[in-house]
Structures are given as C-alpha cells and as structure tokens.
GROMACS .gro file of C-alpha atoms in nm:
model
  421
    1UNK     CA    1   2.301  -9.635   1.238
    2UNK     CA    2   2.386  -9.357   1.004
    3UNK     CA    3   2.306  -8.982   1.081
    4UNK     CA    4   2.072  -8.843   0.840
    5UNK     CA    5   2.117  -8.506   0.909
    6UNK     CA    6   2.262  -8.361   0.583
    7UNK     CA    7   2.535  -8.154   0.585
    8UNK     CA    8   2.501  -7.776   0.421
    9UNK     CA    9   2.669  -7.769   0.082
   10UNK     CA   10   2.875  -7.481   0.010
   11UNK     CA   11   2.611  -7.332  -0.283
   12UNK     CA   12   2.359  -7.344  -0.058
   13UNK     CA   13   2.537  -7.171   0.194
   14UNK     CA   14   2.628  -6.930  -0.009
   15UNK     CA   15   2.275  -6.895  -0.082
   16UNK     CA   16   2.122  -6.903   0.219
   17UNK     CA   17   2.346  -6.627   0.303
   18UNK     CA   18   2.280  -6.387   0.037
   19UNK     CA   19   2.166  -6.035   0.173
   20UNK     CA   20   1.776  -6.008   0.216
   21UNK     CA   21   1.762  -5.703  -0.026
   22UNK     CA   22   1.867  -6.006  -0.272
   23UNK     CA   23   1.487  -6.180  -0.238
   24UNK     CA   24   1.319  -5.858  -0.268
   25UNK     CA   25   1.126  -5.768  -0.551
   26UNK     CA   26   1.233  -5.483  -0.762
   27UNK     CA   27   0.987  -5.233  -0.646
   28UNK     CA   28   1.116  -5.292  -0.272
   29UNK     CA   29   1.503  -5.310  -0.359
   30UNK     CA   30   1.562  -4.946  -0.271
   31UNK     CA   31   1.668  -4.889   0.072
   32UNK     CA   32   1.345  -4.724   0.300
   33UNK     CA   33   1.360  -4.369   0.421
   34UNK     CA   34   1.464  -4.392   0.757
   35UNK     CA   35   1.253  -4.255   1.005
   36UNK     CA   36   1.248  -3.869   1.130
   37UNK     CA   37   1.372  -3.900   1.504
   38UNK     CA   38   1.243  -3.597   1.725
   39UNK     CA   39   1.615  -3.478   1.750
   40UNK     CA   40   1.608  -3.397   1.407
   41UNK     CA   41   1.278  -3.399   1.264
   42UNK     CA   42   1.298  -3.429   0.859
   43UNK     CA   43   1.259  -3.098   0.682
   44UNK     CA   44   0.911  -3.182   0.517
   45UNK     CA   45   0.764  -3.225   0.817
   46UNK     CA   46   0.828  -2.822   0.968
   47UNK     CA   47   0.562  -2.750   0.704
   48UNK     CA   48   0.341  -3.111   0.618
   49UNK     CA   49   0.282  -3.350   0.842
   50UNK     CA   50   0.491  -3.666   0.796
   51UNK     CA   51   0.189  -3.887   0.759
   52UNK     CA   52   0.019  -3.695   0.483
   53UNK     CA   53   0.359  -3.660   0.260
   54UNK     CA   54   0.281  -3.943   0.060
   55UNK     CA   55  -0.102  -3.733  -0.033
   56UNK     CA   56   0.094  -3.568  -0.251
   57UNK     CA   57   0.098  -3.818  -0.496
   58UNK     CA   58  -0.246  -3.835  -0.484
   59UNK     CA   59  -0.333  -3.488  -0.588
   60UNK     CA   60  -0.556  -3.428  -0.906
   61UNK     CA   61  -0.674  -3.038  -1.002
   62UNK     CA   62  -1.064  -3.020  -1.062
   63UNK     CA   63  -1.190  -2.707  -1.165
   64UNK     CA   64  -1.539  -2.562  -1.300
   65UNK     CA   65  -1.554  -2.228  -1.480
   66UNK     CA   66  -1.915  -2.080  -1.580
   67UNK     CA   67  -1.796  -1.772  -1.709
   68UNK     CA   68  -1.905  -1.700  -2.023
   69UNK     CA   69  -1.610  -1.466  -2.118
   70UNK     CA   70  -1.380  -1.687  -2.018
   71UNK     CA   71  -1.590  -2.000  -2.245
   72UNK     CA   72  -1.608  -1.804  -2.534
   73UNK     CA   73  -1.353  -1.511  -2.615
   74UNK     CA   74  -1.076  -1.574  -2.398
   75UNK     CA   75  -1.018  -1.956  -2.436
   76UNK     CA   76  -0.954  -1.931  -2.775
   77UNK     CA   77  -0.691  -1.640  -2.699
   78UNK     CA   78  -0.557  -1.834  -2.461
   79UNK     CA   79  -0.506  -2.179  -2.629
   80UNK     CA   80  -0.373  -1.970  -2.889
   81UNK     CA   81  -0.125  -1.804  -2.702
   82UNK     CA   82  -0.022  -2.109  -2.513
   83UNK     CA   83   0.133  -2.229  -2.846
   84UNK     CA   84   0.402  -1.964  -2.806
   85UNK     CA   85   0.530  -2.067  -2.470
   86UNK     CA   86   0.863  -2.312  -2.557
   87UNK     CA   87   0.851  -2.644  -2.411
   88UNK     CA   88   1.128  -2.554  -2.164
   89UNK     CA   89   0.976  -2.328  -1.977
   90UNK     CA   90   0.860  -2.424  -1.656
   91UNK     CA   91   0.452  -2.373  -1.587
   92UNK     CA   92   0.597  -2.210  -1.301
   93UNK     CA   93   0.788  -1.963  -1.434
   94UNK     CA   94   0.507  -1.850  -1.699
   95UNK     CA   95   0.338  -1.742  -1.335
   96UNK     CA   96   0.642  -1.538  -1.200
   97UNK     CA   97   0.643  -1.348  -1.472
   98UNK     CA   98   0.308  -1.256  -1.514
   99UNK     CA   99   0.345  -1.145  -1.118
  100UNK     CA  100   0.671  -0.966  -1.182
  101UNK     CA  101   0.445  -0.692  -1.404
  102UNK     CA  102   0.222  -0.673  -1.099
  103UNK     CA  103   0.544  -0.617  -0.837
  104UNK     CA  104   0.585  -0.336  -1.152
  105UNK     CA  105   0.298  -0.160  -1.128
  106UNK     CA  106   0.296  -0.170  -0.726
  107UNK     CA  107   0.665  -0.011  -0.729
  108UNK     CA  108   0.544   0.247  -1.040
  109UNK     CA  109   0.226   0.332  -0.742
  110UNK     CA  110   0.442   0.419  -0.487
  111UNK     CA  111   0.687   0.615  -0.680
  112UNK     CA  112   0.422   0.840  -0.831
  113UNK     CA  113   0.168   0.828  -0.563
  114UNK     CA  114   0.293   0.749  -0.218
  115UNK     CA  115   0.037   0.889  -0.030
  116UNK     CA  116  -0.224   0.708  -0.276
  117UNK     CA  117  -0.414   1.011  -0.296
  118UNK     CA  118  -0.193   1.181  -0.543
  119UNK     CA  119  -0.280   1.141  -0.935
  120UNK     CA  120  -0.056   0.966  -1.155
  121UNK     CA  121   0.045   1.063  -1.507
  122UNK     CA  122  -0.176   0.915  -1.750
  123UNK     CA  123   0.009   0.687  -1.920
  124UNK     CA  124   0.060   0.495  -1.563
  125UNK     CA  125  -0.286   0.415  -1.593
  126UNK     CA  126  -0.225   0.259  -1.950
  127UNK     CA  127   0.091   0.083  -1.819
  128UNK     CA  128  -0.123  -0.069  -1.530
  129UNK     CA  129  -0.384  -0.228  -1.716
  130UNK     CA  130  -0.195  -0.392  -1.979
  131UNK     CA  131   0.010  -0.496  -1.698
  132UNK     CA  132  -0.268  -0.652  -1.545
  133UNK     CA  133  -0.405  -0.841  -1.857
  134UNK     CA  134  -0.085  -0.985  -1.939
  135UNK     CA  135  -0.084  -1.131  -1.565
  136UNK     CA  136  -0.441  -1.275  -1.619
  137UNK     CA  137  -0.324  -1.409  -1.974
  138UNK     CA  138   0.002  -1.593  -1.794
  139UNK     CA  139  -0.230  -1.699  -1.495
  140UNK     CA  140  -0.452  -1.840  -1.708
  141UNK     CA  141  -0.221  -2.021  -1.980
  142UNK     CA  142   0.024  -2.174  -1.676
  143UNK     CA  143  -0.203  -2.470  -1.661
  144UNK     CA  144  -0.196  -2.530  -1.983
  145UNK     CA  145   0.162  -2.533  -2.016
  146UNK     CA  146   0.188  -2.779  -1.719
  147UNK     CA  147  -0.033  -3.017  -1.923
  148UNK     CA  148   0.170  -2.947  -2.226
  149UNK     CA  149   0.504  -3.032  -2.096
  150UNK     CA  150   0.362  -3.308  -1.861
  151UNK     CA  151   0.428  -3.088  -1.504
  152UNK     CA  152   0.111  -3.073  -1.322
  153UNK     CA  153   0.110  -3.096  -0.955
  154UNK     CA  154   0.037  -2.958  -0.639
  155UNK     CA  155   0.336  -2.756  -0.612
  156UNK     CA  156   0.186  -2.541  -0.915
  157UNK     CA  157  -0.144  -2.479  -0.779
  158UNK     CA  158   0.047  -2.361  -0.443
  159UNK     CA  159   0.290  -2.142  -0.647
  160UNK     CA  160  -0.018  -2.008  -0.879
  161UNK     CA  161  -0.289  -1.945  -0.586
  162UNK     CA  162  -0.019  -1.782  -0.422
  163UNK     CA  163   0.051  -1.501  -0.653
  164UNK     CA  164  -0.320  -1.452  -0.683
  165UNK     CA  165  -0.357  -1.425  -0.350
  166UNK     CA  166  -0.082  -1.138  -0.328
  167UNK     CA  167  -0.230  -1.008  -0.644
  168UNK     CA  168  -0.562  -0.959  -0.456
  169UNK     CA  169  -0.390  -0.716  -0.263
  170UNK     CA  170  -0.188  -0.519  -0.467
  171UNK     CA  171  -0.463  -0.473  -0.734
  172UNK     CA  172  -0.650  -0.265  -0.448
  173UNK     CA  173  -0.326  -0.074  -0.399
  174UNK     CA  174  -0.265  -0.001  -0.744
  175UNK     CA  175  -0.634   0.114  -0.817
  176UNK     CA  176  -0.648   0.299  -0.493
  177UNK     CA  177  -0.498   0.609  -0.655
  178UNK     CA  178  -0.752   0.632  -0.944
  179UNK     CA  179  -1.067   0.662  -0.784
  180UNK     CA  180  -0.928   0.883  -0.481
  181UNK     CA  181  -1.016   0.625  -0.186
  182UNK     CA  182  -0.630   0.587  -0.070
  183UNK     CA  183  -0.685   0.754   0.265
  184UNK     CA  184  -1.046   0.687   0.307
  185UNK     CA  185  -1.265   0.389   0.467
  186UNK     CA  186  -1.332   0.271   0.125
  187UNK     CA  187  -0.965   0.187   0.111
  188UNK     CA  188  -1.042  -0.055   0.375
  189UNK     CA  189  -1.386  -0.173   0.250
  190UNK     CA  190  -1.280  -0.256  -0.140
  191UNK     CA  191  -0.994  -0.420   0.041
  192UNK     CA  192  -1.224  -0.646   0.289
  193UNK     CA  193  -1.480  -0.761  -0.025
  194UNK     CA  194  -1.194  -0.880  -0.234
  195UNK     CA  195  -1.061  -1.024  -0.017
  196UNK     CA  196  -1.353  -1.228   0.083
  197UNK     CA  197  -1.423  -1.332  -0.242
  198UNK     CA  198  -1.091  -1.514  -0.249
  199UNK     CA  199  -1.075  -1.679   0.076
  200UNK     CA  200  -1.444  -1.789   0.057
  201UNK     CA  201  -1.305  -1.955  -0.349
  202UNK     CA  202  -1.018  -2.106  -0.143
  203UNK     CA  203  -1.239  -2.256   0.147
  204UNK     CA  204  -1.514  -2.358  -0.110
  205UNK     CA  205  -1.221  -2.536  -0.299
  206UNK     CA  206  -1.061  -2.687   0.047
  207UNK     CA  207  -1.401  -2.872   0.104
  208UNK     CA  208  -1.516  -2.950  -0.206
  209UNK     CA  209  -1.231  -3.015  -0.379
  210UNK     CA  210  -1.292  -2.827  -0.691
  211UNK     CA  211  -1.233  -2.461  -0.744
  212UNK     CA  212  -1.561  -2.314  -0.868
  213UNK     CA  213  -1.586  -1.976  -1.075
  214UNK     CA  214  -1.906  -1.826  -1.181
  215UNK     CA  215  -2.073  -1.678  -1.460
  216UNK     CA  216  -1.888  -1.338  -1.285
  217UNK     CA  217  -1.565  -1.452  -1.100
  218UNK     CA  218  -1.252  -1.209  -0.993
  219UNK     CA  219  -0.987  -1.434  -1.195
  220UNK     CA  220  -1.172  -1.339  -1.527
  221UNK     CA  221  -1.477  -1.073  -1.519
  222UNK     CA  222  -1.317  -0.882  -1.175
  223UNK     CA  223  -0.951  -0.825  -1.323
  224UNK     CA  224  -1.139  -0.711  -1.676
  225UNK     CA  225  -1.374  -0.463  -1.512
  226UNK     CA  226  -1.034  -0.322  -1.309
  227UNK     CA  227  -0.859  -0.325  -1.668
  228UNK     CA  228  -1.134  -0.074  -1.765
  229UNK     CA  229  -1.111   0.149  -1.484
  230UNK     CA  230  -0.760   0.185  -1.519
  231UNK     CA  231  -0.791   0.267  -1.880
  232UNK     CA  232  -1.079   0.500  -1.866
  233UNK     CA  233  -0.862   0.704  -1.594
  234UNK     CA  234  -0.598   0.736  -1.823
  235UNK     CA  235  -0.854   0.858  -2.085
  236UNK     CA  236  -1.045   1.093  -1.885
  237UNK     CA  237  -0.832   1.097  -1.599
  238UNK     CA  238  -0.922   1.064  -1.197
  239UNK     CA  239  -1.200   1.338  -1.150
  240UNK     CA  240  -1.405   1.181  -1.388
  241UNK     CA  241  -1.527   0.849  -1.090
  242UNK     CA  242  -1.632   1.195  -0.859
  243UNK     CA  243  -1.851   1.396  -1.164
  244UNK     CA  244  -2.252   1.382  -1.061
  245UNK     CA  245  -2.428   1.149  -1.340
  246UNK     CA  246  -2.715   1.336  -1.502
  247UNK     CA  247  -2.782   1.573  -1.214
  248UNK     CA  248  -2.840   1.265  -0.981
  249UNK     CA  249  -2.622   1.282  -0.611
  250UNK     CA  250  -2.447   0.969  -0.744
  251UNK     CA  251  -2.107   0.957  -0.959
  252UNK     CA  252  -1.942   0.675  -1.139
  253UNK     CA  253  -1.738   0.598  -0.798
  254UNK     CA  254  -2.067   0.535  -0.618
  255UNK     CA  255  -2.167   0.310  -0.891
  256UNK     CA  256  -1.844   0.123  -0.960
  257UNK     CA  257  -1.873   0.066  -0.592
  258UNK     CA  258  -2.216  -0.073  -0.562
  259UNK     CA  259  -2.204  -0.295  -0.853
  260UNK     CA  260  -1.891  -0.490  -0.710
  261UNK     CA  261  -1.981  -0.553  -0.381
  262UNK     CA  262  -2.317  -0.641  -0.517
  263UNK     CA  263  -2.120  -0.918  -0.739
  264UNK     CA  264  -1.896  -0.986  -0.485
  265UNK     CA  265  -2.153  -1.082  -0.191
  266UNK     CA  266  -2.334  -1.327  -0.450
  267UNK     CA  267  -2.023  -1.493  -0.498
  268UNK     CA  268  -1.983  -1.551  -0.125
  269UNK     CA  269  -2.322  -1.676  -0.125
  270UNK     CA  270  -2.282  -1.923  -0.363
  271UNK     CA  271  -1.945  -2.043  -0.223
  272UNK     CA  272  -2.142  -2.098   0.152
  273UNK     CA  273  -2.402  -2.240  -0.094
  274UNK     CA  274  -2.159  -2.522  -0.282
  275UNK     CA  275  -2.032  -2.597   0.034
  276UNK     CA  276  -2.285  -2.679   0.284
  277UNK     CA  277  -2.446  -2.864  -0.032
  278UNK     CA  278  -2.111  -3.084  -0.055
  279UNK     CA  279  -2.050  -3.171   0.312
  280UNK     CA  280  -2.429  -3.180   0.370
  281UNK     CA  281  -2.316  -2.980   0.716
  282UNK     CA  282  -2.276  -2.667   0.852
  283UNK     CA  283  -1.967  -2.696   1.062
  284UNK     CA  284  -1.748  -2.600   0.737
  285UNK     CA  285  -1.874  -2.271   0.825
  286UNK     CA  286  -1.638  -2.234   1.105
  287UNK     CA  287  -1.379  -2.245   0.870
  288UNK     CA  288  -1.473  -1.858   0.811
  289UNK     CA  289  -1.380  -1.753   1.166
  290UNK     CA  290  -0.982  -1.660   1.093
  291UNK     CA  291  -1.080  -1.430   0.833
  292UNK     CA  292  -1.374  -1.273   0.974
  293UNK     CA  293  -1.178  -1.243   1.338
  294UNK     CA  294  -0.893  -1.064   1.115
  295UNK     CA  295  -1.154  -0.863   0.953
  296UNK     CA  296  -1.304  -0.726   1.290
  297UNK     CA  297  -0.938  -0.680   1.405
  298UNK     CA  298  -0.831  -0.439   1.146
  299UNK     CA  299  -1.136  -0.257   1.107
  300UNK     CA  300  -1.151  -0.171   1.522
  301UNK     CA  301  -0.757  -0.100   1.443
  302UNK     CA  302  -0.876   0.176   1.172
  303UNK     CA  303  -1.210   0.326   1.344
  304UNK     CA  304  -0.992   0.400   1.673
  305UNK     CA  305  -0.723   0.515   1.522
  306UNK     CA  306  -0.781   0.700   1.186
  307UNK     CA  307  -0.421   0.793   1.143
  308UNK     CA  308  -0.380   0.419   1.028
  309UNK     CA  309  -0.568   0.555   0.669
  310UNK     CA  310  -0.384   0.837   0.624
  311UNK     CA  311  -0.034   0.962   0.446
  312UNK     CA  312   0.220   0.696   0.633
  313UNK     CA  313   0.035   0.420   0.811
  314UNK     CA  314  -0.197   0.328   0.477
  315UNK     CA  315   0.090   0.147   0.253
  316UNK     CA  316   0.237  -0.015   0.521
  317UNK     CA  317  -0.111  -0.157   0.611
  318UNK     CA  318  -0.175  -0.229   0.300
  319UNK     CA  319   0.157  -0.440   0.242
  320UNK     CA  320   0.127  -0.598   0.552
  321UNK     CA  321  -0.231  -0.739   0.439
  322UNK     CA  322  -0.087  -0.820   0.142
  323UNK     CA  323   0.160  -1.062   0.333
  324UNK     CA  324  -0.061  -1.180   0.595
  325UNK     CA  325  -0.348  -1.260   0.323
  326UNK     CA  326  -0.077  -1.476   0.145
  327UNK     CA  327   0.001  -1.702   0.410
  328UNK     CA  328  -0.318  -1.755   0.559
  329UNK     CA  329  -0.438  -1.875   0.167
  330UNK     CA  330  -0.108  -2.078   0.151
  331UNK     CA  331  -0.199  -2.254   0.456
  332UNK     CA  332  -0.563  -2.369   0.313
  333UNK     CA  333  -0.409  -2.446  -0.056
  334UNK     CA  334  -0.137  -2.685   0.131
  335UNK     CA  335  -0.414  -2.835   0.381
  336UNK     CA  336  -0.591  -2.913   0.049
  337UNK     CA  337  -0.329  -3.041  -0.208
  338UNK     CA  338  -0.233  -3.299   0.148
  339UNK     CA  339  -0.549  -3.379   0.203
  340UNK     CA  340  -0.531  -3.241   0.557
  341UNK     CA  341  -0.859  -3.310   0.745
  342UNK     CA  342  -0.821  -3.050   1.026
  343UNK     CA  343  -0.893  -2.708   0.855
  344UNK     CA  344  -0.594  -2.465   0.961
  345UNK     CA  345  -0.745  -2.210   1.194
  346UNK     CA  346  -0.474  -2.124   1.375
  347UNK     CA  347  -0.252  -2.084   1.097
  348UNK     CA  348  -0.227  -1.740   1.078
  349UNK     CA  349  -0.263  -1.597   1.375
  350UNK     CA  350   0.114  -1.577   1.453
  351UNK     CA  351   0.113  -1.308   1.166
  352UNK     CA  352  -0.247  -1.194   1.343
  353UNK     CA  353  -0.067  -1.092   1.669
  354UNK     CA  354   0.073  -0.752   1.579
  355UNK     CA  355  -0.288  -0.628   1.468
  356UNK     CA  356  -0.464  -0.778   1.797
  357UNK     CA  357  -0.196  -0.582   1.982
  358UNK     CA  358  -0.241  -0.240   1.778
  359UNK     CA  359  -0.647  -0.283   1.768
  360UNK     CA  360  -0.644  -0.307   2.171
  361UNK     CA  361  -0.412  -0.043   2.219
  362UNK     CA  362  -0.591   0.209   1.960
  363UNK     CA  363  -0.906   0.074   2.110
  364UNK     CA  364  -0.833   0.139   2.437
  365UNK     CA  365  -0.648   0.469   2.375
  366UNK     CA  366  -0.989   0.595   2.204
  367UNK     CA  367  -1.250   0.458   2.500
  368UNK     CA  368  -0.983   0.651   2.746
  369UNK     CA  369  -0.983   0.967   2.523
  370UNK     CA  370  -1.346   0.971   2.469
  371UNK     CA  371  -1.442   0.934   2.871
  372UNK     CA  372  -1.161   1.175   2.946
  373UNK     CA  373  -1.251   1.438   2.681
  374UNK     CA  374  -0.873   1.424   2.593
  375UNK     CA  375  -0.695   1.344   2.278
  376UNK     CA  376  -0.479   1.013   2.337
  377UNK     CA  377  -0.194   1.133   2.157
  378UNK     CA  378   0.054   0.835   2.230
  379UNK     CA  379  -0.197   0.584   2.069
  380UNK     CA  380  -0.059   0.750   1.750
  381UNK     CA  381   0.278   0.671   1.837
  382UNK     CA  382   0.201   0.349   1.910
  383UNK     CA  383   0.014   0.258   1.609
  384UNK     CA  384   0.310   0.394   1.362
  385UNK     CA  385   0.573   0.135   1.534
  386UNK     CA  386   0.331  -0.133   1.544
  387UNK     CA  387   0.228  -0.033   1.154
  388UNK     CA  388   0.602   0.004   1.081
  389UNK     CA  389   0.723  -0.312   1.268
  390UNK     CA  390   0.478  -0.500   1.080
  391UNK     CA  391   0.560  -0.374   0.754
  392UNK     CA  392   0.806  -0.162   0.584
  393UNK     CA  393   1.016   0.114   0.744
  394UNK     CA  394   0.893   0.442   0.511
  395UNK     CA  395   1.026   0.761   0.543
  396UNK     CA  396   0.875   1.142   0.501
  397UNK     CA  397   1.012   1.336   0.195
  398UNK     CA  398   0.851   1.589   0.018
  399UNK     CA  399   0.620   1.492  -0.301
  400UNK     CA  400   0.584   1.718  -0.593
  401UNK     CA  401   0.223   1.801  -0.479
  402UNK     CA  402   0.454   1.988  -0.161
  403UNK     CA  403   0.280   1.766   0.162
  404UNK     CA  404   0.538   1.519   0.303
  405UNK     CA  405   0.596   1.120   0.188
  406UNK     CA  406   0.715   0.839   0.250
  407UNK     CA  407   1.059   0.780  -0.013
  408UNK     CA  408   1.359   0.672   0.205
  409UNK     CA  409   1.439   0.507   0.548
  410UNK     CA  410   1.355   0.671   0.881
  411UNK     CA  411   1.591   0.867   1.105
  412UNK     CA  412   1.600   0.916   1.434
  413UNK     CA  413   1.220   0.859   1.648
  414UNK     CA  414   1.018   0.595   1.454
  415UNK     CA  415   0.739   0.837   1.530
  416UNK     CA  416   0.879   1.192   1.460
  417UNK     CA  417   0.662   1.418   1.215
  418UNK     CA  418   0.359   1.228   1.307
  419UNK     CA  419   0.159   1.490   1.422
  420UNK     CA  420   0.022   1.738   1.214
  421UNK     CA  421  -0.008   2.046   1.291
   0.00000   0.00000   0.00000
C-alpha cells in the first residue's frame, strides 16, 4: 500500500525556513531592546526607572494661568515676539539664553557687591531688570516656539522648570544688595517664601497634573514687581527702601516685605487647596516634609551660628541653595513628566547631608557655649569648611568700601581671617 506521507518540496522548504522576523508585521520587524542585565544596567535607568521609560511618550503639558497681566498685556507681546524667533532654533535654547542674562547679573552682583551689603552703581540696577524681563519674555515665549516648530516634550518642561528653579535663587541674590538685607535674617526669610512658592507650584503640578498660576503668580506679577524694585533703586538709589513714610516707623522695605509674603502665603494656600481638592486626600501633604525639614535645617544652621549671614559664609550659602533647590525641583518635574507614583522624598537629601552636619555642629557648639558662658569659637571654623565644602572656595580681598571680600581662591587655613577682631 502506498505511503501517503508527502514529501517536503523544495519551495516550501525554503519557506518554512524563512527567518521569523520574515512573518512579522512591520511595526514588530525591528529587533527588541535587549534587556538591562544588573552587570550593566542601561544608562536611562541611573536616573528613570526602566519600567516607566516608555511614560515618556505619554506626556502632555496642561497649564492654567489666571493672571490678568499675563491674559491681557503680555500675551499679545509675547505672541508677537515669538514671530521673531527662526524656526531653527531649538525651544530649548530660547531658555538658555534668557538664563545666561541671569548667570550675568549674578556674576555683575558679586563683582560689585561681594559682601551683598555694598551698593552698586546705578546703572547695575538698570542692567538687572532688563535682564530679568528679557528672561521672563524667553521663559515665557519657549513654549510657544516648541509648538511652532513641532518640539514639545517633557525634556523641555525639565530644561525650563529647571532654570526657574535656579532663577528663584539667584533673583534673591541679585536683589539682596538693593534693599540692604545681604547679611541680615531677611536674607534668609525672602529666600525661604520664594522658595516655597515654587516648590508648593511644583508639588501642586506633580499631583494634579497641571501647573496652576494665579491672578498674582511669581513667573509673571513676582518677577514684574522685582523689575520695579530694581529700577526704582537705580532711580533713587538704595537708601530710599530704609526712608520713614510720612512720619510713620515703617519704610518702603517694611512694606515691600509685607506685601510679598502676604501674596506669597495665599499662593501656598491655594496650592494645599488645589491639591487636597484633586486627590480628595490629605496624604499629598507629606509631600511637603523635604522642604520644610530643609527649611528647619538651615534656619537652626543660621540662628546658632550667625557668622553663616555675614561677609564670607552668605554667598556661598546662598549658591549652595541655589544648587540644592535645583535638584530637589528636578527630581519632582522628572517624577511627574514619568508618571512616577512614589513622590521623591528622599531625593535630595544626599545634597541635605552637609547642612544636617553644619546645623548639629553649630547647634551644639551654641547649647555648649551658652551653658558654659563661653564663646565656642571652633563652631566658626567649622561652619566656614562645611559652608566652603558645600559651595564655592571664596577668598578675602579688599573691596573699595576698605572691609575685606571674597575675589580670589583661598590660601593657606580654609578658616584664616575668620575672626574679627
């Protein structure tokens, strides 16, 4: 009886033993990304988690702006001025160089004033605030130019947050020499409420996914009213924020003063407000403890040990806020563009460690002196190489106002000249 088992023709062996990538459809024809091994983990994951790479793609920017100056006088400007911006340039780079006037203005502060007590020349303060409005104007117009050329995406929001978040900081700085707080607590305190104001808009925008501004919100009304300090200082110059206002024992610094933090805490309160409303929940709150803990940290740092305010320790301070601050904002903003459910707490406290260290040292250097009666003299010296290790190594040369500054790199001790006579 014949077989009936068939024997294979040559086509269809040849097609039976095509390759499988053959069969696949064209979307699945390119080879898959092979796996990160724990040997050598992939380099997106050091910063994103593997599994949340793909979120990426997902990302969408929502935003809601109340301000009325920003609805009605500078939206026009701004569409208008987008128009100039050439299709080549990158959305990106319309951001760097807005921040490249700020790094300006910073290095122009420290040249003139490196103590941030002494006054500039007049036509700094000019130089400042049109410095500052052309960094709003390119903050403000980079979105626009991403929609324009078709380049929206998370990395922009990262990028532009970013600067704003150093921005923050150095805007403090540069206005600290104007109204005459650069070696006093109020240094510290403008510092803390602007600060605030932008993590609490970062956090909102982490949990709600859309990054609310006011009727009165720092991108727009806060850089405008800083804008007019810096001008009026270079009309009237720097004693005029200390001059008593009709015989009353307030002056415009007092005022300026009061009327942002007043702005500043109903900003907050709205953020905690738009929040708990979203989530329906008040365990987004928690959220607040890395900035608050930092807060606390610093300010025990600066109450123990009030050389950290004065001529030497305050710029270093001030730029190693400036760095911390930017991280611990980068962190959220990336947690948010991933879609990262766990809220990073612990994100920066590796940059948080130095502070923790110099707060319980000055701390405990100030409970010793005080039960002693003595004067804890090496809590100085440890302060200015914590403060320098942290930030910037400054160095002591004289200013034009005669008292000693900080202009090129330190010789010798780290903590020679300290101590004042």
């Amino acid at each position: 009886m014949p077989s009936r088992r068939r024997r294979r023709t040559p086509s269809r062996a040849r097609s039976t033993s095509r390759p499988a990538a053959a069969a696949r459809p064209a979307s699945a024809s390119a080879p898959a990304e092979p796996m990160p091994s724990r040997a050598t983990p992939a380099r997106t994951t050091r910063i994103i988690p593997a599994h949340l790479v793909s979120n990426l793609r997902l990302y969408k920017y929502a935003g809601a702006d109340k301000s009325l100056v920003s609805r009605y006088i500078l939206q026009p400007y701004w569409t208008a001025l987008v128009e100039w911006v050439p299709m080549w340039m990158a959305p990106n780079l319309v951001t760097l160089i807005g921040f490249a006037f700020i790094v300006a203005n910073v290095l122009m502060t420290l040249w003139w004033s490196p103590d941030l007590v002494t006054p500039l020349p007049r036509w700094c303060y000019f130089v400042f605030g049109l410095g500052l409005f052309i960094y709003q104007s390119l903050d403000a117009i980079d979105g626009k130019q991403a929609r324009r050329t078709g380049q929206s995406g998370p990395l922009g929001e990262l990028f532009d947050h970013g600067c704003d978040a150093l921005n923050t900081t150095m805007s403090v700085l540069m206005v600290a020499p104007a109204l005459g707080y650069g070696q006093s607590p109020w240094l510290l305190v403008s510092l803390g409420c602007t600060l605030a104001n932008f993590y609490l808009t970062t956090w909102e925008e982490y949990h709600t996914g859309v990054l609310y501004l006011g009727l009165i919100s720092g991108p727009v009304e806060g850089i405008l009213m800083i804008v007019a300090v810096l001008v009026s200082t270079g009309i009237f110059g720097p004693s005029m924020w200390h001059q008593p206002l009709l015989g009353l024992p307030l002056t415009s610094f007092d005022l300026t003063m009061a009327a942002g933090i007043l702005v500043i805490f109903i900003n907050l309160a709205t953020s905690i407000q738009n929040v708990v409303r979203a989530t329906r929940s008040l365990q987004p709150i928690t959220g607040l403890a890395p900035f608050l803990v930092a807060c606390a940290t610093v300010a025990s740092w600066a109450f123990a040990s009030p050389w950290l305010l004065k001529e030497g320790g305050n710029v270093p301070l001030m730029l190693w806020i400036t760095a911390w601050f930017g991280h611990l904002v980068g962190t959220i903003i990336l947690a948010h563009v991933v879609k990262d459910e766990r809220f990073p707490y612990l994100a920066s406290w590796g940059n948080l460690r130095m502070a923790v260290l110099g707060a319980a040292v000055a701390v405990g250097g100030y409970l010793v002196g005080y039960g002693f009666g003595c004067s804890s003299c090496f809590v100085e010296d440890a302060d200015a190489d914590l403060v320098r290790c942290g930030a910037l190594r400054w160095s002591r040369a004289p200013s034009k106002s005669g008292t000693s500054t900080s202009a090129r790199p330190w010789r010798g001790s780290p903590t020679r000249g300290l101590r004042r006579a």
